[in-house]
Tab-separated table of C-alpha atoms in Angstrom:
chain	number	residue	atom	x	y	z
A	1	UNK	CA	-67.974	-141.751	87.967
A	2	UNK	CA	-67.308	-140.114	91.566
A	3	UNK	CA	-63.725	-139.179	91.324
A	4	UNK	CA	-63.850	-138.103	88.117
A	5	UNK	CA	-66.293	-135.320	89.113
A	6	UNK	CA	-64.336	-134.732	92.081
A	7	UNK	CA	-61.468	-133.840	90.325
A	8	UNK	CA	-63.759	-131.323	87.913
A	9	UNK	CA	-64.942	-129.417	90.941
A	10	UNK	CA	-61.488	-129.477	92.170
A	11	UNK	CA	-59.999	-127.577	88.622
A	12	UNK	CA	-63.197	-125.502	88.880
A	13	UNK	CA	-61.788	-124.567	92.002
A	14	UNK	CA	-57.999	-124.351	91.613
A	15	UNK	CA	-56.365	-121.091	90.037
A	16	UNK	CA	-55.019	-120.912	86.933
A	17	UNK	CA	-52.538	-122.437	85.403
A	18	UNK	CA	-49.318	-120.580	85.657
A	19	UNK	CA	-45.674	-120.344	85.337
A	20	UNK	CA	-45.606	-120.113	89.768
A	21	UNK	CA	-47.473	-123.285	89.987
A	22	UNK	CA	-46.534	-125.662	88.006
A	23	UNK	CA	-43.654	-128.009	88.349
A	24	UNK	CA	-41.375	-130.408	86.279
A	25	UNK	CA	-41.347	-134.320	87.499
A	26	UNK	CA	-38.840	-134.606	90.394
A	27	UNK	CA	-37.255	-137.835	88.850
A	28	UNK	CA	-36.131	-135.258	85.260
A	29	UNK	CA	-34.989	-132.510	87.585
A	30	UNK	CA	-32.693	-135.520	88.968
A	31	UNK	CA	-31.768	-137.405	85.575
A	32	UNK	CA	-31.014	-133.517	84.537
A	33	UNK	CA	-28.288	-133.049	87.776
A	34	UNK	CA	-26.769	-136.540	87.389
A	35	UNK	CA	-25.922	-135.603	83.792
A	36	UNK	CA	-24.247	-132.685	84.048
A	37	UNK	CA	-23.115	-133.256	87.918
A	38	UNK	CA	-19.314	-135.169	87.840
A	39	UNK	CA	-19.441	-138.887	88.229
A	40	UNK	CA	-18.660	-139.677	91.963
A	41	UNK	CA	-17.866	-143.070	93.702
A	42	UNK	CA	-16.858	-145.912	91.139
A	43	UNK	CA	-16.632	-143.549	87.994
A	44	UNK	CA	-14.743	-140.856	89.925
A	45	UNK	CA	-12.477	-139.075	87.624
A	46	UNK	CA	-9.667	-136.428	89.048
A	47	UNK	CA	-7.791	-135.980	86.157
A	48	UNK	CA	-10.067	-132.577	84.644
A	49	UNK	CA	-9.585	-133.870	81.017
A	50	UNK	CA	-5.774	-133.990	81.664
A	51	UNK	CA	-4.400	-137.113	80.369
A	52	UNK	CA	-2.880	-140.474	82.264
A	53	UNK	CA	0.231	-140.107	84.539
A	54	UNK	CA	2.125	-137.592	82.970
A	55	UNK	CA	2.937	-133.867	83.882
A	56	UNK	CA	-0.761	-133.053	82.991
A	57	UNK	CA	-2.011	-135.421	85.140
A	58	UNK	CA	0.573	-134.047	88.210
A	59	UNK	CA	0.009	-130.824	87.259
A	60	UNK	CA	3.466	-129.656	86.154
A	61	UNK	CA	3.562	-128.085	82.836
A	62	UNK	CA	4.864	-124.996	82.024
A	63	UNK	CA	2.796	-121.850	82.934
A	64	UNK	CA	1.095	-119.775	80.124
A	65	UNK	CA	3.322	-118.569	77.609
A	66	UNK	CA	5.945	-121.383	77.440
A	67	UNK	CA	6.210	-124.756	76.439
A	68	UNK	CA	6.908	-123.992	73.297
A	69	UNK	CA	9.762	-123.208	71.138
A	70	UNK	CA	10.108	-119.674	71.853
A	71	UNK	CA	8.314	-118.408	75.059
A	72	UNK	CA	5.542	-116.336	74.824
A	73	UNK	CA	7.269	-112.459	76.642
A	74	UNK	CA	9.638	-112.697	73.392
A	75	UNK	CA	7.794	-114.153	70.893
A	76	UNK	CA	5.513	-111.095	71.085
A	77	UNK	CA	6.940	-107.582	69.468
A	78	UNK	CA	7.893	-105.219	71.750
A	79	UNK	CA	6.046	-101.385	71.060
A	80	UNK	CA	9.289	-98.555	72.730
A	81	UNK	CA	5.849	-95.914	73.484
A	82	UNK	CA	7.985	-93.980	76.044
A	83	UNK	CA	11.210	-94.034	73.890
A	84	UNK	CA	13.266	-90.741	74.210
A	85	UNK	CA	10.333	-89.186	76.206
A	86	UNK	CA	12.655	-87.529	78.582
A	87	UNK	CA	13.874	-85.792	75.187
A	88	UNK	CA	10.659	-84.229	73.754
A	89	UNK	CA	9.897	-80.762	73.487
A	90	UNK	CA	6.425	-79.480	75.546
A	91	UNK	CA	4.671	-76.226	75.078
A	92	UNK	CA	2.279	-74.917	78.261
A	93	UNK	CA	-1.330	-74.214	77.014
A	94	UNK	CA	-2.980	-71.138	76.617
A	95	UNK	CA	-5.941	-70.582	76.203
A	96	UNK	CA	-7.459	-67.302	74.260
A	97	UNK	CA	-10.294	-66.910	77.060
A	98	UNK	CA	-7.052	-66.748	79.660
A	99	UNK	CA	-4.758	-64.396	77.333
A	100	UNK	CA	-8.359	-62.497	77.307
A	101	UNK	CA	-9.034	-62.151	80.931
A	102	UNK	CA	-5.029	-61.040	81.359
A	103	UNK	CA	-5.850	-58.118	78.760
A	104	UNK	CA	-9.277	-57.005	80.764
A	105	UNK	CA	-7.505	-57.487	83.776
A	106	UNK	CA	-4.340	-55.165	82.571
A	107	UNK	CA	-1.872	-57.674	83.139
A	108	UNK	CA	-1.086	-57.745	78.912
A	109	UNK	CA	-0.660	-54.416	77.794
A	110	UNK	CA	-2.784	-55.198	73.962
A	111	UNK	CA	-0.935	-51.871	72.369
A	112	UNK	CA	2.490	-53.814	72.472
A	113	UNK	CA	3.554	-57.198	70.773
A	114	UNK	CA	2.964	-60.245	73.074
A	115	UNK	CA	5.456	-62.104	73.630
A	116	UNK	CA	6.808	-65.280	75.639
A	117	UNK	CA	8.691	-62.666	77.901
A	118	UNK	CA	4.927	-61.793	78.600
A	119	UNK	CA	3.620	-64.387	79.532
A	120	UNK	CA	6.167	-65.577	81.620
A	121	UNK	CA	6.012	-61.876	83.514
A	122	UNK	CA	2.395	-62.448	84.156
A	123	UNK	CA	3.391	-65.573	86.621
A	124	UNK	CA	-0.202	-67.085	85.693
A	125	UNK	CA	1.465	-70.232	84.441
A	126	UNK	CA	4.896	-72.149	86.023
A	127	UNK	CA	6.827	-72.121	82.892
A	128	UNK	CA	10.282	-73.841	83.718
A	129	UNK	CA	12.592	-74.368	80.736
A	130	UNK	CA	14.443	-77.313	82.848
A	131	UNK	CA	11.511	-79.076	82.158
A	132	UNK	CA	11.983	-79.170	78.823
A	133	UNK	CA	9.098	-76.076	78.244
A	134	UNK	CA	10.202	-75.257	74.638
A	135	UNK	CA	6.993	-72.043	75.418
A	136	UNK	CA	3.530	-71.446	75.198
A	137	UNK	CA	0.765	-73.224	72.762
A	138	UNK	CA	-2.406	-71.227	72.072
A	139	UNK	CA	-5.579	-73.612	72.330
A	140	UNK	CA	-9.263	-72.241	71.287
A	141	UNK	CA	-11.201	-72.198	74.415
A	142	UNK	CA	-12.692	-68.397	74.157
A	143	UNK	CA	-12.510	-68.206	70.788
A	144	UNK	CA	-16.076	-67.116	70.371
A	145	UNK	CA	-15.336	-63.921	73.304
A	146	UNK	CA	-12.427	-62.972	71.995
A	147	UNK	CA	-12.269	-59.766	71.434
A	148	UNK	CA	-9.088	-57.715	71.451
A	149	UNK	CA	-6.652	-56.982	68.561
A	150	UNK	CA	-3.122	-58.159	69.805
A	151	UNK	CA	0.109	-59.212	67.734
A	152	UNK	CA	0.672	-62.405	69.872
A	153	UNK	CA	3.918	-64.563	69.010
A	154	UNK	CA	3.532	-68.145	70.832
A	155	UNK	CA	5.375	-71.444	69.924
A	156	UNK	CA	2.723	-73.649	68.503
A	157	UNK	CA	-1.271	-73.431	67.808
A	158	UNK	CA	-2.783	-76.790	66.881
A	159	UNK	CA	-6.520	-76.097	66.063
A	160	UNK	CA	-7.066	-73.169	63.321
A	161	UNK	CA	-10.274	-71.600	65.317
A	162	UNK	CA	-7.464	-69.949	67.406
A	163	UNK	CA	-6.365	-68.106	64.419
A	164	UNK	CA	-9.140	-67.449	62.856
A	165	UNK	CA	-10.892	-66.370	66.219
A	166	UNK	CA	-7.542	-63.750	66.654
A	167	UNK	CA	-7.744	-62.732	62.837
A	168	UNK	CA	-11.281	-61.928	63.130
A	169	UNK	CA	-10.733	-59.289	65.399
A	170	UNK	CA	-7.982	-57.926	63.185
A	171	UNK	CA	-4.775	-59.068	65.147
A	172	UNK	CA	-2.034	-61.035	64.107
A	173	UNK	CA	-0.565	-64.506	65.009
A	174	UNK	CA	2.453	-65.641	64.303
A	175	UNK	CA	4.219	-68.856	65.511
A	176	UNK	CA	8.483	-68.812	66.169
A	177	UNK	CA	10.748	-71.336	67.706
A	178	UNK	CA	13.032	-71.019	70.466
A	179	UNK	CA	15.924	-73.142	71.232
A	180	UNK	CA	16.456	-74.006	75.007
A	181	UNK	CA	19.467	-71.256	75.783
A	182	UNK	CA	16.881	-68.590	74.619
A	183	UNK	CA	13.811	-69.946	76.397
A	184	UNK	CA	15.984	-69.491	79.099
A	185	UNK	CA	17.092	-66.100	78.728
A	186	UNK	CA	13.248	-65.258	77.420
A	187	UNK	CA	11.894	-67.074	80.699
A	188	UNK	CA	13.457	-64.801	82.840
A	189	UNK	CA	15.117	-61.547	81.579
A	190	UNK	CA	16.090	-60.335	84.647
A	191	UNK	CA	18.150	-63.034	85.892
A	192	UNK	CA	19.319	-63.585	82.487
A	193	UNK	CA	20.756	-59.914	82.094
A	194	UNK	CA	22.629	-59.791	85.517
A	195	UNK	CA	24.611	-63.330	84.537
A	196	UNK	CA	26.126	-61.191	82.425
A	197	UNK	CA	25.594	-62.944	79.256
A	198	UNK	CA	25.551	-61.906	75.762
A	199	UNK	CA	22.063	-62.112	74.545
A	200	UNK	CA	21.807	-65.288	72.300
A	201	UNK	CA	20.963	-65.826	68.951
A	202	UNK	CA	18.489	-67.891	68.104
A	203	UNK	CA	18.903	-71.366	66.579
A	204	UNK	CA	17.365	-72.923	63.433
A	205	UNK	CA	14.053	-75.272	64.619
A	206	UNK	CA	15.040	-79.430	64.668
A	207	UNK	CA	14.096	-81.595	61.379
A	208	UNK	CA	10.421	-82.770	62.904
A	209	UNK	CA	9.620	-78.946	63.465
A	210	UNK	CA	11.024	-77.576	60.135
A	211	UNK	CA	8.209	-78.459	57.965
A	212	UNK	CA	5.289	-76.773	60.866
A	213	UNK	CA	7.884	-73.418	61.118
A	214	UNK	CA	7.295	-73.571	57.623
A	215	UNK	CA	3.782	-73.493	56.430
A	216	UNK	CA	1.546	-70.675	56.417
A	217	UNK	CA	-1.430	-72.833	57.797
A	218	UNK	CA	0.294	-72.336	61.146
A	219	UNK	CA	1.461	-69.139	60.332
A	220	UNK	CA	5.003	-69.852	60.888
A	221	UNK	CA	7.973	-67.690	61.153
A	222	UNK	CA	9.973	-69.092	58.701
A	223	UNK	CA	6.522	-69.634	56.017
A	224	UNK	CA	6.045	-67.234	52.532
A	225	UNK	CA	4.630	-64.232	53.716
A	226	UNK	CA	2.765	-64.237	50.503
A	227	UNK	CA	0.987	-68.005	51.465
A	228	UNK	CA	0.056	-66.017	54.476
A	229	UNK	CA	-2.051	-63.309	53.303
A	230	UNK	CA	-3.514	-66.411	50.986
A	231	UNK	CA	-4.274	-68.548	53.724
A	232	UNK	CA	-5.946	-65.400	55.890
A	233	UNK	CA	-8.304	-65.344	53.256
A	234	UNK	CA	-8.835	-68.589	53.427
A	235	UNK	CA	-9.776	-68.569	57.172
A	236	UNK	CA	-12.001	-65.321	56.242
A	237	UNK	CA	-14.216	-67.462	54.279
A	238	UNK	CA	-14.094	-70.783	55.988
A	239	UNK	CA	-15.250	-69.026	59.125
A	240	UNK	CA	-17.443	-66.125	58.099
A	241	UNK	CA	-15.896	-63.053	58.482
A	242	UNK	CA	-14.716	-60.242	56.739
A	243	UNK	CA	-10.905	-59.371	56.927
A	244	UNK	CA	-10.526	-56.510	58.708
A	245	UNK	CA	-8.895	-53.547	56.519
A	246	UNK	CA	-5.879	-52.624	58.375
A	247	UNK	CA	-4.476	-49.875	56.072
A	248	UNK	CA	-5.621	-46.796	57.981
A	249	UNK	CA	-5.232	-48.340	60.685
A	250	UNK	CA	-2.960	-46.215	63.548
A	251	UNK	CA	-2.232	-49.409	64.537
A	252	UNK	CA	-0.338	-51.056	61.814
A	253	UNK	CA	3.154	-50.989	62.917
A	254	UNK	CA	2.538	-52.935	65.923
A	255	UNK	CA	0.852	-55.241	63.963
A	256	UNK	CA	3.174	-55.896	61.300
A	257	UNK	CA	6.269	-55.719	63.066
A	258	UNK	CA	7.670	-59.517	63.292
A	259	UNK	CA	11.554	-60.081	64.939
A	260	UNK	CA	14.203	-61.865	62.362
A	261	UNK	CA	14.331	-65.732	63.183
A	262	UNK	CA	17.126	-64.991	64.988
A	263	UNK	CA	16.467	-62.110	67.202
A	264	UNK	CA	14.619	-62.763	70.827
A	265	UNK	CA	13.283	-59.685	71.845
A	266	UNK	CA	12.567	-56.660	69.549
A	267	UNK	CA	14.822	-53.697	69.400
A	268	UNK	CA	17.633	-56.008	71.258
A	269	UNK	CA	20.448	-57.988	68.610
A	270	UNK	CA	22.091	-61.113	69.392
A	271	UNK	CA	25.370	-60.633	70.903
A	272	UNK	CA	24.757	-57.283	72.595
A	273	UNK	CA	25.530	-57.249	76.524
A	274	UNK	CA	22.765	-55.402	78.705
A	275	UNK	CA	23.880	-53.947	81.811
A	276	UNK	CA	20.806	-53.416	84.535
A	277	UNK	CA	22.270	-51.467	86.928
A	278	UNK	CA	24.937	-49.462	84.885
A	279	UNK	CA	21.793	-48.802	82.482
A	280	UNK	CA	23.860	-48.825	79.315
A	281	UNK	CA	24.363	-51.417	76.650
A	282	UNK	CA	27.572	-52.785	75.026
A	283	UNK	CA	28.024	-54.338	71.782
A	284	UNK	CA	30.676	-56.204	69.993
A	285	UNK	CA	33.418	-53.917	68.334
A	286	UNK	CA	35.587	-57.490	67.238
A	287	UNK	CA	34.736	-57.499	63.556
A	288	UNK	CA	34.317	-62.107	64.162
A	289	UNK	CA	32.189	-61.459	66.661
A	290	UNK	CA	30.141	-59.341	64.795
A	291	UNK	CA	30.476	-61.755	61.762
A	292	UNK	CA	28.988	-64.446	63.653
A	293	UNK	CA	26.232	-62.975	65.483
A	294	UNK	CA	24.851	-61.705	61.999
A	295	UNK	CA	25.371	-64.797	60.531
B	1	UNK	CA	32.893	-51.036	73.223
B	2	UNK	CA	29.920	-48.222	72.411
B	3	UNK	CA	27.386	-46.623	74.926
B	4	UNK	CA	24.000	-46.185	74.196
B	5	UNK	CA	22.396	-43.554	76.493
B	6	UNK	CA	18.572	-45.187	77.553
B	7	UNK	CA	16.004	-43.537	78.123
B	8	UNK	CA	14.493	-43.301	81.444
B	9	UNK	CA	11.514	-45.877	80.798
B	10	UNK	CA	13.773	-48.490	81.401
B	11	UNK	CA	13.833	-50.472	85.040
B	12	UNK	CA	12.391	-53.785	85.487
B	13	UNK	CA	12.273	-56.693	82.802
B	14	UNK	CA	8.301	-56.154	82.913
B	15	UNK	CA	8.537	-52.813	80.569
B	16	UNK	CA	11.269	-54.770	78.030
B	17	UNK	CA	8.499	-54.115	75.627
B	18	UNK	CA	7.950	-50.462	76.059
B	19	UNK	CA	11.824	-50.670	76.105
B	20	UNK	CA	12.076	-52.227	72.911
B	21	UNK	CA	9.430	-49.526	71.146
B	22	UNK	CA	12.119	-46.874	71.763
B	23	UNK	CA	15.304	-48.594	70.749
B	24	UNK	CA	12.855	-49.779	67.648
B	25	UNK	CA	13.372	-45.816	66.801
B	26	UNK	CA	16.820	-45.579	67.495
B	27	UNK	CA	18.194	-48.786	65.465
B	28	UNK	CA	17.049	-47.238	61.930
B	29	UNK	CA	17.140	-50.390	59.961
B	30	UNK	CA	16.490	-53.125	62.242
B	31	UNK	CA	18.242	-56.335	62.610
B	32	UNK	CA	18.574	-58.686	59.615
B	33	UNK	CA	20.488	-62.055	59.801
B	34	UNK	CA	21.263	-64.491	57.430
B	35	UNK	CA	18.126	-66.091	57.763
B	36	UNK	CA	15.745	-62.904	57.601
B	37	UNK	CA	12.510	-63.511	55.424
B	38	UNK	CA	13.560	-60.810	52.832
B	39	UNK	CA	16.389	-63.174	52.148
B	40	UNK	CA	14.619	-66.583	52.282
B	41	UNK	CA	12.031	-64.934	50.012
B	42	UNK	CA	13.742	-62.476	48.223
B	43	UNK	CA	10.335	-61.414	45.384
B	44	UNK	CA	7.671	-61.908	48.395
B	45	UNK	CA	5.957	-59.092	49.310
B	46	UNK	CA	6.920	-58.857	53.158
B	47	UNK	CA	3.592	-57.463	54.514
B	48	UNK	CA	1.229	-60.190	55.968
B	49	UNK	CA	-1.266	-57.544	56.988
B	50	UNK	CA	-1.798	-56.499	53.057
B	51	UNK	CA	-4.912	-57.490	51.096
B	52	UNK	CA	-4.329	-60.681	49.191
B	53	UNK	CA	-4.205	-60.626	45.514
B	54	UNK	CA	-6.649	-62.507	44.443
B	55	UNK	CA	-9.308	-62.196	41.373
B	56	UNK	CA	-12.733	-61.833	43.243
B	57	UNK	CA	-14.877	-60.897	39.822
B	58	UNK	CA	-17.879	-63.316	39.658
B	59	UNK	CA	-17.105	-64.427	36.308
B	60	UNK	CA	-19.070	-67.790	34.325
B	61	UNK	CA	-18.077	-70.307	37.006
B	62	UNK	CA	-18.717	-70.282	40.963
B	63	UNK	CA	-14.968	-69.449	41.716
B	64	UNK	CA	-15.579	-70.586	45.744
B	65	UNK	CA	-15.110	-66.944	46.755
B	66	UNK	CA	-18.334	-65.527	49.237
B	67	UNK	CA	-18.431	-62.071	49.939
B	68	UNK	CA	-19.543	-61.576	53.660
B	69	UNK	CA	-21.062	-58.280	53.832
B	70	UNK	CA	-23.692	-60.063	51.578
B	71	UNK	CA	-24.793	-61.888	53.414
B	72	UNK	CA	-26.887	-61.915	57.131
B	73	UNK	CA	-24.917	-63.790	59.346
B	74	UNK	CA	-27.355	-63.892	63.000
B	75	UNK	CA	-26.522	-65.326	66.158
B	76	UNK	CA	-29.125	-67.733	68.256
B	77	UNK	CA	-29.234	-69.473	71.127
B	78	UNK	CA	-29.601	-73.403	69.891
B	79	UNK	CA	-32.743	-75.120	70.846
B	80	UNK	CA	-31.365	-78.942	71.829
B	81	UNK	CA	-30.918	-79.593	75.461
B	82	UNK	CA	-27.857	-78.407	77.503
B	83	UNK	CA	-29.046	-76.675	80.288
B	84	UNK	CA	-27.540	-73.214	81.319
B	85	UNK	CA	-24.863	-73.144	78.919
B	86	UNK	CA	-27.384	-73.688	76.033
B	87	UNK	CA	-30.091	-71.259	77.512
B	88	UNK	CA	-27.879	-68.346	78.287
B	89	UNK	CA	-25.225	-68.476	75.444
B	90	UNK	CA	-25.763	-67.798	71.771
B	91	UNK	CA	-23.890	-70.681	70.255
B	92	UNK	CA	-26.426	-71.043	66.857
B	93	UNK	CA	-25.284	-69.219	64.164
B	94	UNK	CA	-28.344	-68.443	61.294
B	95	UNK	CA	-27.706	-67.500	57.764
B	96	UNK	CA	-29.571	-65.864	54.937
B	97	UNK	CA	-29.236	-63.921	51.529
B	98	UNK	CA	-31.382	-63.023	48.874
B	99	UNK	CA	-30.962	-65.115	46.063
B	100	UNK	CA	-32.611	-63.030	43.283
B	101	UNK	CA	-30.037	-60.135	44.461
B	102	UNK	CA	-26.994	-61.888	45.022
B	103	UNK	CA	-24.691	-60.895	42.050
B	104	UNK	CA	-21.756	-63.039	43.183
B	105	UNK	CA	-23.318	-65.985	41.278
B	106	UNK	CA	-23.697	-66.188	37.805
B	107	UNK	CA	-27.334	-66.050	36.496
B	108	UNK	CA	-27.549	-69.664	35.339
B	109	UNK	CA	-25.947	-71.076	38.977
B	110	UNK	CA	-29.023	-68.660	40.594
B	111	UNK	CA	-31.652	-70.178	38.998
B	112	UNK	CA	-30.789	-73.521	39.678
B	113	UNK	CA	-30.046	-73.240	43.279
B	114	UNK	CA	-33.454	-71.967	43.382
B	115	UNK	CA	-34.586	-74.486	41.769
B	116	UNK	CA	-32.392	-77.485	43.945
B	117	UNK	CA	-33.255	-75.849	47.607
B	118	UNK	CA	-36.619	-74.581	47.184
B	119	UNK	CA	-37.802	-76.089	50.232
B	120	UNK	CA	-34.552	-73.967	52.133
B	121	UNK	CA	-36.461	-70.202	50.275
B	122	UNK	CA	-38.934	-68.469	51.830
B	123	UNK	CA	-41.736	-66.576	50.356
B	124	UNK	CA	-39.665	-63.559	49.959
B	125	UNK	CA	-36.629	-65.235	48.040
B	126	UNK	CA	-34.202	-65.606	51.131
B	127	UNK	CA	-32.427	-68.769	51.676
B	128	UNK	CA	-31.842	-69.782	55.082
B	129	UNK	CA	-29.069	-72.571	56.407
B	130	UNK	CA	-28.717	-72.779	60.346
B	131	UNK	CA	-26.278	-74.965	61.953
B	132	UNK	CA	-26.564	-75.799	65.622
B	133	UNK	CA	-23.763	-78.706	65.071
B	134	UNK	CA	-20.997	-77.602	67.746
B	135	UNK	CA	-20.885	-75.828	71.092
B	136	UNK	CA	-18.627	-73.056	69.623
B	137	UNK	CA	-20.528	-70.531	67.584
B	138	UNK	CA	-17.355	-69.839	65.227
B	139	UNK	CA	-17.571	-73.512	64.046
B	140	UNK	CA	-21.318	-73.273	63.711
B	141	UNK	CA	-21.086	-70.196	61.528
B	142	UNK	CA	-18.204	-72.554	59.633
B	143	UNK	CA	-20.703	-74.887	59.228
B	144	UNK	CA	-23.304	-72.676	57.412
B	145	UNK	CA	-20.673	-71.378	54.963
B	146	UNK	CA	-19.823	-75.092	54.337
B	147	UNK	CA	-23.364	-75.564	53.471
B	148	UNK	CA	-23.675	-72.099	51.231
B	149	UNK	CA	-20.347	-73.162	49.456
B	150	UNK	CA	-20.915	-76.805	48.826
B	151	UNK	CA	-25.240	-75.844	47.869
B	152	UNK	CA	-23.623	-73.237	44.763
B	153	UNK	CA	-21.542	-76.155	43.647
B	154	UNK	CA	-23.470	-78.361	43.610
B	155	UNK	CA	-25.994	-75.840	41.231
B	156	UNK	CA	-23.059	-75.124	39.298
B	157	UNK	CA	-22.611	-78.638	38.264
B	158	UNK	CA	-22.552	-78.791	34.094
B	159	UNK	CA	-22.834	-83.311	32.896
B	160	UNK	CA	-19.953	-83.508	30.456
B	161	UNK	CA	-21.818	-85.166	27.793
B	162	UNK	CA	-21.300	-87.872	25.524
B	163	UNK	CA	-18.085	-87.645	23.064
B	164	UNK	CA	-18.503	-88.800	20.081
B	165	UNK	CA	-17.246	-91.850	19.992
B	166	UNK	CA	-19.472	-93.156	22.993
B	167	UNK	CA	-22.571	-92.043	20.593
B	168	UNK	CA	-21.245	-94.239	17.913
B	169	UNK	CA	-21.227	-97.571	20.310
B	170	UNK	CA	-24.674	-96.912	21.352
B	171	UNK	CA	-25.699	-96.565	18.475
B	172	UNK	CA	-23.936	-99.943	17.148
B	173	UNK	CA	-25.120	-101.456	20.895
B	174	UNK	CA	-28.598	-100.942	20.258
B	175	UNK	CA	-29.076	-102.205	16.998
B	176	UNK	CA	-27.143	-105.258	18.433
B	177	UNK	CA	-29.623	-105.596	21.238
B	178	UNK	CA	-32.700	-105.545	18.783
B	179	UNK	CA	-30.926	-108.309	16.786
B	180	UNK	CA	-30.444	-110.704	19.290
B	181	UNK	CA	-33.640	-109.959	20.508
B	182	UNK	CA	-35.258	-110.431	17.096
B	183	UNK	CA	-33.498	-113.809	17.022
B	184	UNK	CA	-34.825	-115.221	20.413
B	185	UNK	CA	-38.648	-114.012	19.760
B	186	UNK	CA	-37.934	-116.201	16.598
B	187	UNK	CA	-37.014	-119.007	18.323
B	188	UNK	CA	-39.099	-119.113	20.845
B	189	UNK	CA	-42.324	-118.782	19.130
B	190	UNK	CA	-41.107	-121.873	16.707
B	191	UNK	CA	-40.849	-123.771	20.384
B	192	UNK	CA	-44.352	-122.697	20.891
B	193	UNK	CA	-45.236	-123.883	17.570
B	194	UNK	CA	-43.501	-127.445	17.837
B	195	UNK	CA	-45.405	-128.272	20.627
B	196	UNK	CA	-48.782	-127.825	18.907
B	197	UNK	CA	-51.068	-130.771	17.614
B	198	UNK	CA	-49.815	-130.829	13.449
B	199	UNK	CA	-52.704	-130.233	11.535
B	200	UNK	CA	-52.975	-131.480	8.157
B	201	UNK	CA	-55.574	-130.201	5.497
B	202	UNK	CA	-55.828	-134.322	3.722
B	203	UNK	CA	-54.682	-137.904	4.405
B	204	UNK	CA	-52.544	-137.459	1.302
B	205	UNK	CA	-50.220	-134.978	2.736
B	206	UNK	CA	-49.503	-137.546	5.521
B	207	UNK	CA	-48.703	-140.507	3.229
B	208	UNK	CA	-46.780	-138.273	1.195
């Protein structure tokens, strides 16, 4: 038949059937559209799934969370994440890299014990006791590069890598707590001495810090020295360095210098009054006062 | 009120630390409050920088102590991607030690270690461990130490062995299982034989 031959000829010349040259029947498309469309005309519904009459149809239902007995804002429990934030202690971070740099530039003296006062005097960090800065914390950045032998005293250490990096080079590190009056004195000694107050007696740490300062792993100032020696060995074994033998070291006296828990500065006792102008120190003579400052 | 004659190096707060040195020479005993360390721990030796009292001899078992001077620690650049930091700074760590000549490991553990870690021991007998896990050399070194220590602990594992009661229980269980097995075997064979066509010698057997 002529029509068959014609269509076969067409097929031979037309392009290959692919996704870009086939199409659905228009009736099928229309049917699919009608099935998914909202009904219009006499079947039109504007209630959007709501019931007949009532608050739902009239769009006056209460907002999300309300409508039940206890509203949502009272049902969900409160979490007081920031309660007491204005009373928390803060420790300014100072890294091992910064300390090494200060020593290299001559702003910190490694031949003497390094203290809160020494770090404040470098004026590197904006240390403000009025903002509840209770001291400094050592971070472990620069642990690989650290190579000075120092006796450093900070207020908090989080990672044992910092302790390992210092002890590896033959140094010593302790964590000591100072209460806010002592911190005020230590951060600016000249201002404190000119105020005419006697050197304060450092307080004991608060309850939430006692565990930290009595543990040898943190080198706390209230920890047992026997345990500290074991911890030093443990750390040396963990990080793969030998504990340097400091028996014959000329700096051993400096490195093993530790303050009393109530003492703020080496060589100065609580209760003493330092007079910078006349270059004189006044000590208490009254028995009660002496007893108080030694308690 | 007492006066103390202060030496000439006493002027500004920055030099307070040097002042402390001179004053310490003047005050002989040093300040001791009611909570000083000698009162908190009266029986302890207060010298924290002294050598710790720890028995370091290698006994029958491995105590966990590794003498670091007998290991050879070398730093190298890491092989992973990372740009300038990884190319220039040697954060990778390699530790090697000669297994046969390590007296700090007991003999029997040494033999086992050679068997277990044969892939890590080179022709000259050095056990090689490396780590490039972290960005810090000290942490990688700690990782290597951890690997070595756990290898030695694994080699020193002694299985506990069976107690008398356990051995007896195993014997009894075995006998019970055998008995069970034979009973099952017999019942199975009977079942199969029942399925067969009955064979009769003579018709008299069938009728009697």
